[in-house]
Amino acid sequence: MLKAHSYTLAAIAVTFLLSACGVNPVTHKRELQFVSESQEIAIGQKNYAPARQQQGGDYIVDPELTAYVQSVGKKLAAVSDRQLPYEFVVLNSSVPNAWAMPGGKIAFNRGLLYELNSEAELAAVMAHEIVHTAARHGAQSMESGMLLQGAVMATGIAAKDNQYADLIVGGAQLSSKLISTKFGRDDESEADLYGMRYMKKAGYDPSAAVTLQETFVRLSKDRRSGFIDGLFASHPPSAERVAANKATLAQLGSGGIWGKEIYAKKVGKLKATKAAYQAYDNGVKVLSKGDTKTAVTYAKQAAKAVPKEARFQELLGDVALANKQNDTALTHYKRAIALQPDYFRPHVQSSIALKNLGRPAEAEPYLNRSSELLPTATSFYLLGQIAESRGDVDSALNHYKVAADSNSNDGKSSRASYARLDFARNPAKYLQTAAQANNMGEVFAVVYNPTTFSVTNVYVRIVHFDEKTRQPDRQSVSLLVAKRIDAKQRGQVALPGVRVFKQADLDLYRVIIERAALAK
Ligand SMILES: [Zn+2]
């Protein structure tokens, strides 16, 4: 009796919530104010590729596995409430995670497939993600982001497994925001509820959504689990979710396909090579701490087990690059590119090796290709340096400007390089000036250098403005402020023959930078 009562209450609460946010409870599709359906599809099409690049790229050594995941996705998409240009990929990342982007674009990490044990569990996660995109959860949070910030930005926190998020520049920045969007609890409940309905409609046993949640609750107690940074970061498992799924199951009824054997068969190759990918992950980790010796052992172990994996060749290249063996590094990057031409990173790495070898002209095409795949501050900073070294200041400025968008070290270096190059053209844009007076009433032109570089031959003119008309009525000759002003330092020069004793009089003087040069 009590149970039945609380179910009714829950049902009323759900109906109320759905209607309160403008959702048709039958199709659960939201009517959005600013993001049209065609825009939403265009956003998905534009951002799907760069989003995959920043998550390790597509997992391509086992195309049969991808075809299998796609077939499960298609079955569920066919029974969804909204027809979209759905696409499904397996990404080459060990982090157990999956995501959906507006417009029907879905990705499953290799790391999540290790942890599942049946096609029905795969369908449970897949159906949940399909609801997120079919019900426009991502597009809706983009829209609320637009309302709040006045710009096309998704709300959300950068996912911990996205090591490239800080490096991305330009329009592709949106892609990293889209995949790190955290949905609200209502969206999550809706994705669980409709996801189980899709499972049932597609012939799967919706019980798998309950057992999977129970497994997740158990796994979430292990703080070291890779899930903490992956799926659980956006989908914290809870007893409430398990209970809600059990209630849905009671309505739908259990029974249907589990597909344990077919799943075991299809992911067999993947699970058999898990140790090689673990070795690779360890290698990347120790290399980032500078331990090239241990890194090379791990990389060789991985490459021996899966010779066709481009990421393993890339790691061998990274180790050689760290050891300043640029030619060896190039050989490995070449192999990585041959195995998987459409992943950005070995292209960037090749250009670094070529630049180290004093062959910048050969580095340029690699950087252009990598920027097409994923525009990063690293590649634009390098392009800027190469253009600058050949004396092409305009191109260098353009490249530095793009990279300056990023908060990474390469972004910071690009901002400094941009300012340095642009300074010669626009010194007044960079130097700060003021007219000041001392106790004796003598007037000085003071120049402060807020940049990161030293400047030289700083000349100013001091202009006086008429008190009434506010128009300039006289000006000094050109005055040398200082032979040299270092970064964060100031220089000054007196205006001869003038005395002021009131602030109001001093306010009538302005200091104009006439010219300055970069110190060599
Ligand atoms: Zn979700």
Short mmCIF file of C-alpha atoms and ligand atoms in Angstrom, two decimals:
data_model
loop_
_atom_site.label_atom_id
_atom_site.label_comp_id
_atom_site.label_asym_id
_atom_site.label_seq_id
_atom_site.Cartn_x
_atom_site.Cartn_y
_atom_site.Cartn_z
CA MET A 1 0.00 0.00 0.00
CA LEU A 2 2.70 2.44 1.02
CA LYS A 3 4.74 1.51 -2.02
CA ALA A 4 1.89 2.06 -4.45
CA HIS A 5 1.23 5.44 -2.89
CA SER A 6 4.81 6.61 -3.29
CA TYR A 7 4.88 5.45 -6.91
CA THR A 8 1.83 7.59 -7.65
CA LEU A 9 3.49 10.57 -6.02
CA ALA A 10 6.65 9.97 -8.01
CA ALA A 11 4.66 9.73 -11.23
CA ILE A 12 2.91 13.01 -10.48
CA ALA A 13 6.23 14.63 -9.66
CA VAL A 14 7.76 13.46 -12.94
CA THR A 15 4.80 14.66 -15.01
CA PHE A 16 4.91 17.99 -13.24
CA LEU A 17 8.64 18.40 -13.78
CA LEU A 18 8.40 17.51 -17.43
CA SER A 19 5.58 19.88 -18.16
CA ALA A 20 7.20 22.60 -16.07
CA CYS A 21 10.22 22.73 -18.35
CA GLY A 22 8.24 22.71 -21.57
CA VAL A 23 8.68 19.06 -22.40
CA ASN A 24 6.12 16.99 -24.17
CA PRO A 25 6.03 13.92 -21.90
CA VAL A 26 5.28 11.64 -24.85
CA THR A 27 8.21 12.55 -27.07
CA HIS A 28 10.29 14.30 -24.34
CA LYS A 29 11.54 16.70 -26.98
CA ARG A 30 12.09 20.24 -25.79
CA GLU A 31 11.05 23.28 -27.74
CA LEU A 32 14.04 25.57 -27.61
CA GLN A 33 13.99 29.29 -28.15
CA PHE A 34 17.31 30.00 -29.84
CA VAL A 35 18.88 26.75 -30.98
CA SER A 36 16.93 25.37 -33.96
CA GLU A 37 17.04 21.70 -34.85
CA SER A 38 19.13 22.34 -37.96
CA GLN A 39 21.60 24.44 -35.93
CA GLU A 40 21.79 21.66 -33.37
CA ILE A 41 22.59 19.10 -36.07
CA ALA A 42 25.18 21.47 -37.57
CA ILE A 43 26.82 21.92 -34.15
CA GLY A 44 27.09 18.14 -33.76
CA GLN A 45 28.52 17.72 -37.25
CA LYS A 46 31.08 20.46 -36.73
CA ASN A 47 32.23 19.45 -33.25
CA TYR A 48 32.16 15.65 -33.38
CA ALA A 49 35.54 15.29 -35.12
CA PRO A 50 37.55 17.72 -32.92
CA ALA A 51 35.93 16.24 -29.78
CA ARG A 52 37.14 12.77 -30.77
CA GLN A 53 40.64 14.11 -31.48
CA GLN A 54 41.00 15.41 -27.94
CA GLN A 55 39.96 12.05 -26.42
CA GLY A 56 42.72 9.93 -27.98
CA GLY A 57 41.19 9.70 -31.47
CA ASP A 58 39.14 6.83 -32.88
CA TYR A 59 40.02 3.27 -31.89
CA ILE A 60 40.68 1.74 -35.31
CA VAL A 61 42.74 -1.41 -34.78
CA ASP A 62 39.56 -3.48 -34.37
CA PRO A 63 37.01 -2.21 -36.93
CA GLU A 64 34.75 -5.17 -36.19
CA LEU A 65 34.30 -3.94 -32.62
CA THR A 66 33.33 -0.45 -33.82
CA ALA A 67 30.85 -2.00 -36.28
CA TYR A 68 29.35 -3.98 -33.41
CA VAL A 69 28.97 -0.94 -31.14
CA GLN A 70 27.43 0.95 -34.07
CA SER A 71 24.93 -1.86 -34.70
CA VAL A 72 23.75 -1.71 -31.07
CA GLY A 73 23.52 2.08 -31.34
CA LYS A 74 21.48 1.88 -34.54
CA LYS A 75 18.99 -0.58 -33.00
CA LEU A 76 18.31 1.82 -30.14
CA ALA A 77 18.33 4.95 -32.31
CA ALA A 78 15.65 3.33 -34.51
CA VAL A 79 13.23 3.19 -31.55
CA SER A 80 14.11 6.64 -30.19
CA ASP A 81 11.63 9.51 -30.19
CA ARG A 82 13.63 11.60 -32.57
CA GLN A 83 15.34 10.79 -35.81
CA LEU A 84 18.75 12.43 -36.03
CA PRO A 85 21.88 11.76 -38.12
CA TYR A 86 23.11 9.42 -35.38
CA GLU A 87 26.77 8.38 -35.36
CA PHE A 88 28.62 6.09 -32.96
CA VAL A 89 32.37 5.61 -32.48
CA VAL A 90 34.75 3.84 -30.12
CA LEU A 91 37.47 6.18 -28.85
CA ASN A 92 41.02 5.16 -28.04
CA SER A 93 40.93 6.14 -24.38
CA SER A 94 41.27 3.93 -21.31
CA VAL A 95 39.05 6.19 -19.23
CA PRO A 96 35.71 4.41 -18.69
CA ASN A 97 33.39 6.99 -20.21
CA ALA A 98 30.78 7.69 -22.87
CA TRP A 99 29.27 10.94 -24.10
CA ALA A 100 26.62 12.36 -26.38
CA MET A 101 26.75 15.64 -28.23
CA PRO A 102 23.84 17.62 -29.72
CA GLY A 103 22.64 16.33 -33.08
CA GLY A 104 22.97 12.58 -32.36
CA LYS A 105 26.75 12.22 -32.08
CA ILE A 106 27.78 9.59 -29.55
CA ALA A 107 31.14 8.20 -28.42
CA PHE A 108 32.14 5.22 -26.30
CA ASN A 109 35.61 4.95 -24.80
CA ARG A 110 37.55 1.72 -25.16
CA GLY A 111 37.96 1.88 -21.36
CA LEU A 112 34.23 1.51 -20.74
CA LEU A 113 33.92 -1.56 -22.95
CA TYR A 114 36.36 -3.50 -20.71
CA GLU A 115 34.02 -3.02 -17.77
CA LEU A 116 30.75 -4.18 -19.34
CA ASN A 117 29.69 -7.83 -19.55
CA SER A 118 26.78 -8.04 -21.95
CA GLU A 119 25.21 -6.38 -24.96
CA ALA A 120 22.28 -5.39 -22.74
CA GLU A 121 24.63 -3.39 -20.45
CA LEU A 122 26.18 -1.76 -23.50
CA ALA A 123 22.61 -0.96 -24.64
CA ALA A 124 21.82 0.51 -21.19
CA VAL A 125 24.63 3.08 -21.42
CA MET A 126 24.00 3.67 -25.13
CA ALA A 127 20.26 4.22 -24.69
CA HIS A 128 20.92 6.66 -21.83
CA GLU A 129 23.25 8.71 -24.08
CA ILE A 130 20.76 8.58 -26.97
CA VAL A 131 18.11 10.12 -24.71
CA HIS A 132 20.49 12.97 -23.79
CA THR A 133 20.86 13.91 -27.44
CA ALA A 134 17.30 13.05 -28.56
CA ALA A 135 15.79 15.08 -25.71
CA ARG A 136 18.09 18.00 -26.54
CA HIS A 137 19.71 18.10 -23.09
CA GLY A 138 23.01 19.33 -24.53
CA ALA A 139 21.37 21.87 -26.81
CA GLN A 140 19.29 23.09 -23.88
CA SER A 141 22.27 23.65 -21.65
CA MET A 142 23.94 25.47 -24.55
CA GLU A 143 20.88 27.65 -24.76
CA SER A 144 20.86 28.45 -21.04
CA GLY A 145 24.59 29.12 -21.39
CA MET A 146 23.80 31.60 -24.15
CA LEU A 147 21.21 33.30 -22.00
CA LEU A 148 23.58 33.55 -19.05
CA GLN A 149 26.73 34.51 -20.86
CA GLY A 150 25.51 36.05 -24.09
CA ALA A 151 27.70 33.69 -26.09
CA VAL A 152 27.47 30.23 -27.58
CA MET A 153 29.01 28.32 -24.70
CA ALA A 154 27.99 25.18 -22.93
CA THR A 155 27.97 25.20 -19.17
CA GLY A 156 30.19 22.59 -17.65
CA ILE A 157 33.48 21.73 -16.10
CA ALA A 158 36.38 20.48 -18.20
CA ALA A 159 36.56 16.71 -17.93
CA LYS A 160 39.64 15.49 -16.14
CA ASP A 161 40.43 13.06 -18.92
CA ASN A 162 40.74 15.84 -21.48
CA GLN A 163 44.43 16.70 -21.34
CA TYR A 164 44.16 18.89 -24.45
CA ALA A 165 41.28 21.10 -23.29
CA ASP A 166 43.59 24.01 -22.39
CA LEU A 167 45.46 23.80 -25.67
CA ILE A 168 42.51 24.04 -28.03
CA VAL A 169 42.04 27.33 -29.83
CA GLY A 170 39.35 28.94 -31.96
CA GLY A 171 35.93 27.50 -32.67
CA ALA A 172 37.00 23.99 -31.62
CA GLN A 173 36.93 25.16 -27.98
CA LEU A 174 33.20 24.59 -28.11
CA SER A 175 33.74 20.87 -28.75
CA SER A 176 35.55 20.36 -25.44
CA LYS A 177 32.78 22.24 -23.63
CA LEU A 178 30.09 20.14 -25.27
CA ILE A 179 31.58 16.83 -24.16
CA SER A 180 32.23 17.98 -20.62
CA THR A 181 28.71 19.29 -20.05
CA LYS A 182 27.23 18.04 -16.81
CA PHE A 183 23.50 17.53 -17.03
CA GLY A 184 21.15 18.25 -14.18
CA ARG A 185 19.46 15.57 -12.12
CA ASP A 186 16.18 15.90 -14.01
CA ASP A 187 17.96 15.28 -17.30
CA GLU A 188 19.72 12.26 -15.82
CA SER A 189 16.48 10.77 -14.46
CA GLU A 190 14.85 11.32 -17.82
CA ALA A 191 17.77 9.65 -19.62
CA ASP A 192 17.52 6.64 -17.28
CA LEU A 193 13.74 6.35 -17.65
CA TYR A 194 13.49 6.71 -21.42
CA GLY A 195 16.72 4.77 -21.90
CA MET A 196 15.11 1.74 -20.29
CA ARG A 197 12.02 2.19 -22.46
CA TYR A 198 14.22 2.24 -25.57
CA MET A 199 15.96 -0.93 -24.37
CA LYS A 200 12.63 -2.68 -23.99
CA LYS A 201 11.43 -1.50 -27.39
CA ALA A 202 14.66 -2.69 -29.04
CA GLY A 203 14.24 -6.12 -27.45
CA TYR A 204 16.81 -5.86 -24.62
CA ASP A 205 16.15 -6.88 -21.04
CA PRO A 206 15.86 -3.56 -19.14
CA SER A 207 17.03 -5.40 -15.98
CA ALA A 208 20.54 -4.73 -17.29
CA ALA A 209 20.08 -1.03 -16.47
CA VAL A 210 19.45 -2.00 -12.84
CA THR A 211 22.35 -4.44 -12.49
CA LEU A 212 24.69 -2.02 -14.23
CA GLN A 213 23.73 0.78 -11.80
CA GLU A 214 24.32 -1.63 -8.91
CA THR A 215 27.78 -2.43 -10.31
CA PHE A 216 28.46 1.30 -10.65
CA VAL A 217 27.44 1.96 -7.03
CA ARG A 218 29.87 -0.77 -5.94
CA LEU A 219 32.67 0.57 -8.18
CA SER A 220 32.12 4.15 -6.99
CA LYS A 221 33.20 3.13 -3.48
CA ASP A 222 36.68 2.47 -4.88
CA ARG A 223 38.31 5.92 -4.97
CA ARG A 224 41.07 4.66 -7.26
CA SER A 225 38.66 3.44 -9.91
CA GLY A 226 39.21 5.03 -13.32
CA PHE A 227 35.45 5.62 -13.31
CA ILE A 228 35.89 8.47 -10.82
CA ASP A 229 37.45 10.65 -13.52
CA GLY A 230 35.31 9.13 -16.25
CA LEU A 231 31.65 8.29 -16.29
CA PHE A 232 31.12 8.94 -12.57
CA ALA A 233 32.33 12.54 -12.87
CA SER A 234 29.19 13.35 -14.86
CA HIS A 235 27.03 10.46 -13.61
CA PRO A 236 27.52 9.88 -9.89
CA PRO A 237 26.00 6.47 -9.09
CA SER A 238 23.57 6.42 -6.20
CA ALA A 239 21.12 4.22 -4.35
CA GLU A 240 18.40 6.61 -5.57
CA ARG A 241 19.23 5.90 -9.19
CA VAL A 242 19.18 2.16 -8.55
CA ALA A 243 15.78 2.50 -6.85
CA ALA A 244 14.39 4.64 -9.69
CA ASN A 245 15.56 2.10 -12.28
CA LYS A 246 13.97 -0.71 -10.24
CA ALA A 247 10.69 1.21 -10.25
CA THR A 248 10.91 1.66 -14.04
CA LEU A 249 11.67 -2.04 -14.42
CA ALA A 250 8.56 -2.90 -12.41
CA GLN A 251 6.50 -0.94 -14.96
CA LEU A 252 8.22 -2.31 -18.06
CA GLY A 253 8.68 -5.88 -16.92
CA SER A 254 11.93 -7.79 -17.22
CA GLY A 255 12.80 -10.17 -20.03
CA GLY A 256 14.58 -9.75 -23.34
CA ILE A 257 18.02 -10.13 -24.87
CA TRP A 258 21.12 -10.08 -22.63
CA GLY A 259 23.65 -11.05 -25.31
CA LYS A 260 26.45 -12.09 -22.95
CA GLU A 261 28.08 -14.48 -25.42
CA ILE A 262 28.02 -12.18 -28.43
CA TYR A 263 29.42 -9.35 -26.28
CA ALA A 264 32.23 -11.57 -24.97
CA LYS A 265 33.06 -12.59 -28.54
CA LYS A 266 33.02 -9.05 -29.96
CA VAL A 267 35.12 -7.48 -27.21
CA GLY A 268 37.42 -10.54 -26.97
CA LYS A 269 40.26 -8.94 -28.96
CA LEU A 270 39.95 -5.71 -27.00
CA LYS A 271 40.01 -7.42 -23.61
CA ALA A 272 42.95 -9.61 -24.71
CA THR A 273 45.05 -6.50 -25.42
CA LYS A 274 44.08 -4.65 -22.23
CA ALA A 275 47.55 -5.20 -20.72
CA ALA A 276 49.23 -3.57 -23.74
CA TYR A 277 47.08 -0.44 -23.35
CA GLN A 278 47.76 -0.44 -19.60
CA ALA A 279 51.50 -0.52 -20.40
CA TYR A 280 51.00 2.36 -22.82
CA ASP A 281 49.12 4.42 -20.20
CA ASN A 282 51.91 3.73 -17.69
CA GLY A 283 54.49 4.74 -20.29
CA VAL A 284 52.75 8.08 -20.96
CA LYS A 285 52.57 8.70 -17.21
CA VAL A 286 56.24 8.01 -16.42
CA LEU A 287 57.41 9.93 -19.51
CA SER A 288 55.51 13.01 -18.29
CA LYS A 289 57.68 12.75 -15.16
CA GLY A 290 60.82 12.57 -17.29
CA ASP A 291 61.56 8.86 -16.82
CA THR A 292 62.44 7.95 -20.40
CA LYS A 293 64.08 4.66 -19.40
CA THR A 294 60.97 3.10 -17.87
CA ALA A 295 58.79 4.72 -20.55
CA VAL A 296 60.64 3.01 -23.38
CA THR A 297 60.25 -0.39 -21.69
CA TYR A 298 56.49 0.12 -21.45
CA ALA A 299 56.24 1.47 -25.00
CA LYS A 300 58.16 -1.48 -26.46
CA GLN A 301 56.04 -3.94 -24.50
CA ALA A 302 52.87 -2.32 -25.86
CA ALA A 303 54.12 -2.04 -29.47
CA LYS A 304 55.20 -5.69 -29.46
CA ALA A 305 51.72 -6.82 -28.36
CA VAL A 306 49.81 -4.60 -30.84
CA PRO A 307 52.12 -3.59 -33.70
CA LYS A 308 49.28 -1.87 -35.58
CA GLU A 309 48.46 0.59 -32.77
CA ALA A 310 49.52 4.07 -33.85
CA ARG A 311 49.49 5.47 -30.28
CA PHE A 312 52.23 3.00 -29.27
CA GLN A 313 54.50 4.15 -32.14
CA GLU A 314 53.76 7.72 -31.12
CA LEU A 315 54.91 6.99 -27.55
CA LEU A 316 58.15 5.46 -28.87
CA GLY A 317 58.57 8.69 -30.82
CA ASP A 318 57.90 10.81 -27.73
CA VAL A 319 60.56 8.92 -25.76
CA ALA A 320 63.11 9.44 -28.57
CA LEU A 321 62.16 13.14 -28.77
CA ALA A 322 62.68 13.51 -25.01
CA ASN A 323 66.10 11.88 -25.46
CA LYS A 324 66.88 14.40 -28.26
CA GLN A 325 67.04 11.58 -30.82
CA ASN A 326 65.09 13.59 -33.39
CA ASP A 327 65.67 11.28 -36.36
CA THR A 328 64.50 8.20 -34.43
CA ALA A 329 61.48 10.17 -33.21
CA LEU A 330 60.59 11.11 -36.79
CA THR A 331 60.73 7.46 -37.87
CA HIS A 332 58.23 6.47 -35.17
CA TYR A 333 55.91 9.41 -35.88
CA LYS A 334 55.99 8.53 -39.58
CA ARG A 335 54.86 4.99 -38.67
CA ALA A 336 52.13 6.35 -36.40
CA ILE A 337 50.84 8.63 -39.18
CA ALA A 338 50.91 5.75 -41.69
CA LEU A 339 48.84 3.61 -39.31
CA GLN A 340 46.34 6.39 -38.51
CA PRO A 341 46.70 9.45 -40.77
CA ASP A 342 43.81 11.34 -39.21
CA TYR A 343 45.01 11.81 -35.64
CA PHE A 344 46.53 15.22 -34.94
CA ARG A 345 49.24 14.55 -32.40
CA PRO A 346 51.99 12.74 -34.37
CA HIS A 347 51.76 15.57 -36.92
CA VAL A 348 52.53 18.18 -34.23
CA GLN A 349 55.29 15.99 -32.76
CA SER A 350 56.89 15.48 -36.20
CA SER A 351 57.07 19.23 -36.66
CA ILE A 352 58.84 19.64 -33.30
CA ALA A 353 61.46 17.04 -34.32
CA LEU A 354 61.90 18.72 -37.73
CA LYS A 355 62.27 22.14 -36.14
CA ASN A 356 64.89 20.72 -33.73
CA LEU A 357 66.73 19.33 -36.76
CA GLY A 358 66.79 22.79 -38.36
CA ARG A 359 64.25 21.88 -41.08
CA PRO A 360 61.41 24.33 -40.36
CA ALA A 361 60.14 24.41 -43.96
CA GLU A 362 59.39 20.68 -43.75
CA ALA A 363 57.63 21.18 -40.40
CA GLU A 364 55.03 23.57 -41.80
CA PRO A 365 52.84 21.08 -43.74
CA TYR A 366 52.65 18.86 -40.63
CA LEU A 367 51.47 21.81 -38.57
CA ASN A 368 48.88 22.80 -41.15
CA ARG A 369 47.51 19.25 -41.18
CA SER A 370 47.40 18.99 -37.39
CA SER A 371 45.59 22.33 -37.16
CA GLU A 372 42.95 21.06 -39.57
CA LEU A 373 42.39 18.02 -37.35
CA LEU A 374 42.52 19.89 -34.03
CA PRO A 375 43.64 23.51 -33.79
CA THR A 376 45.99 23.77 -30.80
CA ALA A 377 48.07 26.58 -29.34
CA THR A 378 51.16 24.39 -29.80
CA SER A 379 50.82 24.15 -33.58
CA PHE A 380 49.94 27.83 -34.04
CA TYR A 381 52.82 28.90 -31.79
CA LEU A 382 55.23 26.79 -33.86
CA LEU A 383 53.77 28.14 -37.13
CA GLY A 384 54.31 31.66 -35.77
CA GLN A 385 57.92 30.94 -34.86
CA ILE A 386 58.63 29.47 -38.30
CA ALA A 387 57.02 32.44 -40.09
CA GLU A 388 58.94 34.88 -37.87
CA SER A 389 62.25 33.14 -38.56
CA ARG A 390 61.73 33.62 -42.29
CA GLY A 391 60.90 37.28 -41.74
CA ASP A 392 57.17 36.99 -42.52
CA VAL A 393 55.94 39.24 -39.71
CA ASP A 394 52.31 39.41 -40.89
CA SER A 395 51.86 35.62 -40.93
CA ALA A 396 53.70 35.28 -37.62
CA LEU A 397 51.37 37.83 -36.02
CA ASN A 398 48.31 35.98 -37.37
CA HIS A 399 49.49 32.63 -35.99
CA TYR A 400 50.46 34.05 -32.58
CA LYS A 401 47.10 35.77 -32.38
CA VAL A 402 45.24 32.46 -32.79
CA ALA A 403 47.41 30.70 -30.19
CA ALA A 404 47.11 33.63 -27.76
CA ASP A 405 43.52 32.49 -27.17
CA SER A 406 44.71 29.57 -25.04
CA ASN A 407 45.64 29.58 -21.35
CA SER A 408 48.41 27.02 -21.86
CA ASN A 409 52.14 27.78 -21.72
CA ASP A 410 52.21 27.89 -25.52
CA GLY A 411 49.34 30.38 -25.38
CA LYS A 412 51.30 32.57 -22.94
CA SER A 413 54.45 32.37 -25.08
CA SER A 414 52.38 33.34 -28.13
CA ARG A 415 50.97 36.39 -26.35
CA ALA A 416 54.51 37.49 -25.47
CA SER A 417 55.75 36.88 -29.03
CA TYR A 418 52.79 38.75 -30.48
CA ALA A 419 53.41 41.76 -28.25
CA ARG A 420 57.12 41.72 -29.07
CA LEU A 421 56.46 41.73 -32.86
CA ASP A 422 53.58 44.16 -32.72
CA PHE A 423 55.44 46.55 -30.40
CA ALA A 424 57.57 48.01 -33.19
CA ARG A 425 54.38 48.94 -35.08
CA ASN A 426 52.28 50.15 -32.17
CA PRO A 427 54.48 51.09 -29.20
CA ALA A 428 51.73 53.33 -27.79
CA LYS A 429 49.46 50.28 -27.45
CA TYR A 430 51.88 48.70 -24.99
CA LEU A 431 53.55 51.49 -22.99
CA GLN A 432 51.64 53.31 -20.25
CA THR A 433 52.15 57.05 -19.82
CA ALA A 434 51.29 59.79 -17.34
CA ALA A 435 52.12 63.43 -16.65
CA GLN A 436 53.30 63.88 -13.06
CA ALA A 437 54.61 66.78 -10.99
CA ASN A 438 57.05 66.85 -8.04
CA ASN A 439 56.99 69.10 -4.93
CA MET A 440 58.75 71.84 -6.85
CA GLY A 441 56.00 71.87 -9.48
CA GLU A 442 58.25 70.46 -12.20
CA VAL A 443 56.32 68.43 -14.78
CA PHE A 444 57.53 65.01 -15.90
CA ALA A 445 56.50 62.58 -18.61
CA VAL A 446 56.54 59.13 -16.98
CA VAL A 447 56.53 55.94 -19.10
CA TYR A 448 55.92 52.49 -17.62
CA ASN A 449 56.80 49.31 -19.53
CA PRO A 450 54.28 46.58 -18.49
CA THR A 451 55.49 44.06 -21.11
CA THR A 452 57.85 41.11 -20.69
CA PHE A 453 60.62 42.63 -22.83
CA SER A 454 63.03 45.60 -22.70
CA VAL A 455 62.41 48.63 -24.90
CA THR A 456 64.78 51.30 -26.08
CA ASN A 457 64.86 54.86 -27.51
CA VAL A 458 61.51 55.85 -26.03
CA TYR A 459 60.51 59.30 -27.32
CA VAL A 460 57.43 61.21 -26.16
CA ARG A 461 55.71 64.53 -26.81
CA ILE A 462 53.90 66.32 -23.99
CA VAL A 463 50.68 67.95 -25.18
CA HIS A 464 48.81 70.66 -23.32
CA PHE A 465 45.02 71.01 -23.63
CA ASP A 466 43.09 74.26 -23.33
CA GLU A 467 41.10 74.41 -20.11
CA LYS A 468 37.88 75.60 -21.78
CA THR A 469 37.86 74.12 -25.29
CA ARG A 470 39.60 70.86 -24.27
CA GLN A 471 41.52 71.10 -27.53
CA PRO A 472 45.33 70.75 -27.70
CA ASP A 473 46.85 74.23 -27.77
CA ARG A 474 50.59 73.59 -27.49
CA GLN A 475 53.08 70.75 -27.35
CA SER A 476 56.66 70.07 -26.43
CA VAL A 477 59.41 69.04 -28.80
CA SER A 478 60.20 65.35 -29.04
CA LEU A 479 61.79 64.24 -25.74
CA LEU A 480 63.92 61.17 -25.10
CA VAL A 481 62.52 59.50 -21.96
CA ALA A 482 65.15 56.81 -21.62
CA LYS A 483 67.74 54.95 -23.63
CA ARG A 484 66.30 51.73 -22.24
CA ILE A 485 63.31 50.68 -20.10
CA ASP A 486 63.38 47.08 -18.94
CA ALA A 487 60.28 44.97 -18.38
CA LYS A 488 58.11 46.24 -15.48
CA GLN A 489 60.33 49.35 -15.11
CA ARG A 490 59.68 53.04 -15.68
CA GLY A 491 61.51 55.99 -17.16
CA GLN A 492 60.87 59.75 -16.98
CA VAL A 493 61.85 63.06 -18.52
CA ALA A 494 61.20 66.64 -17.30
CA LEU A 495 59.29 69.18 -19.35
CA PRO A 496 61.65 72.19 -19.20
CA GLY A 497 60.41 75.64 -18.29
CA VAL A 498 57.01 74.60 -16.88
CA ARG A 499 55.72 74.65 -13.28
CA VAL A 500 52.28 73.51 -12.09
CA PHE A 501 50.96 73.57 -8.52
CA LYS A 502 47.37 72.38 -8.90
CA GLN A 503 46.13 68.91 -9.90
CA ALA A 504 43.61 70.56 -12.25
CA ASP A 505 46.49 72.22 -14.12
CA LEU A 506 48.46 69.00 -14.30
CA ASP A 507 45.39 67.21 -15.70
CA LEU A 508 45.67 69.40 -18.81
CA TYR A 509 48.90 67.63 -19.83
CA ARG A 510 48.95 64.37 -21.82
CA VAL A 511 51.98 62.26 -22.69
CA ILE A 512 52.00 60.80 -26.20
CA ILE A 513 54.43 58.03 -27.20
CA GLU A 514 56.13 59.14 -30.37
CA ARG A 515 58.33 56.15 -31.04
CA ALA A 516 60.14 53.32 -29.31
CA ALA A 517 62.00 50.22 -30.37
CA LEU A 518 62.49 46.74 -29.08
CA ALA A 519 65.82 46.31 -27.26
CA LYS A 520 68.05 43.86 -29.12
ZN ZN B 1 23.62 11.05 -18.41
#
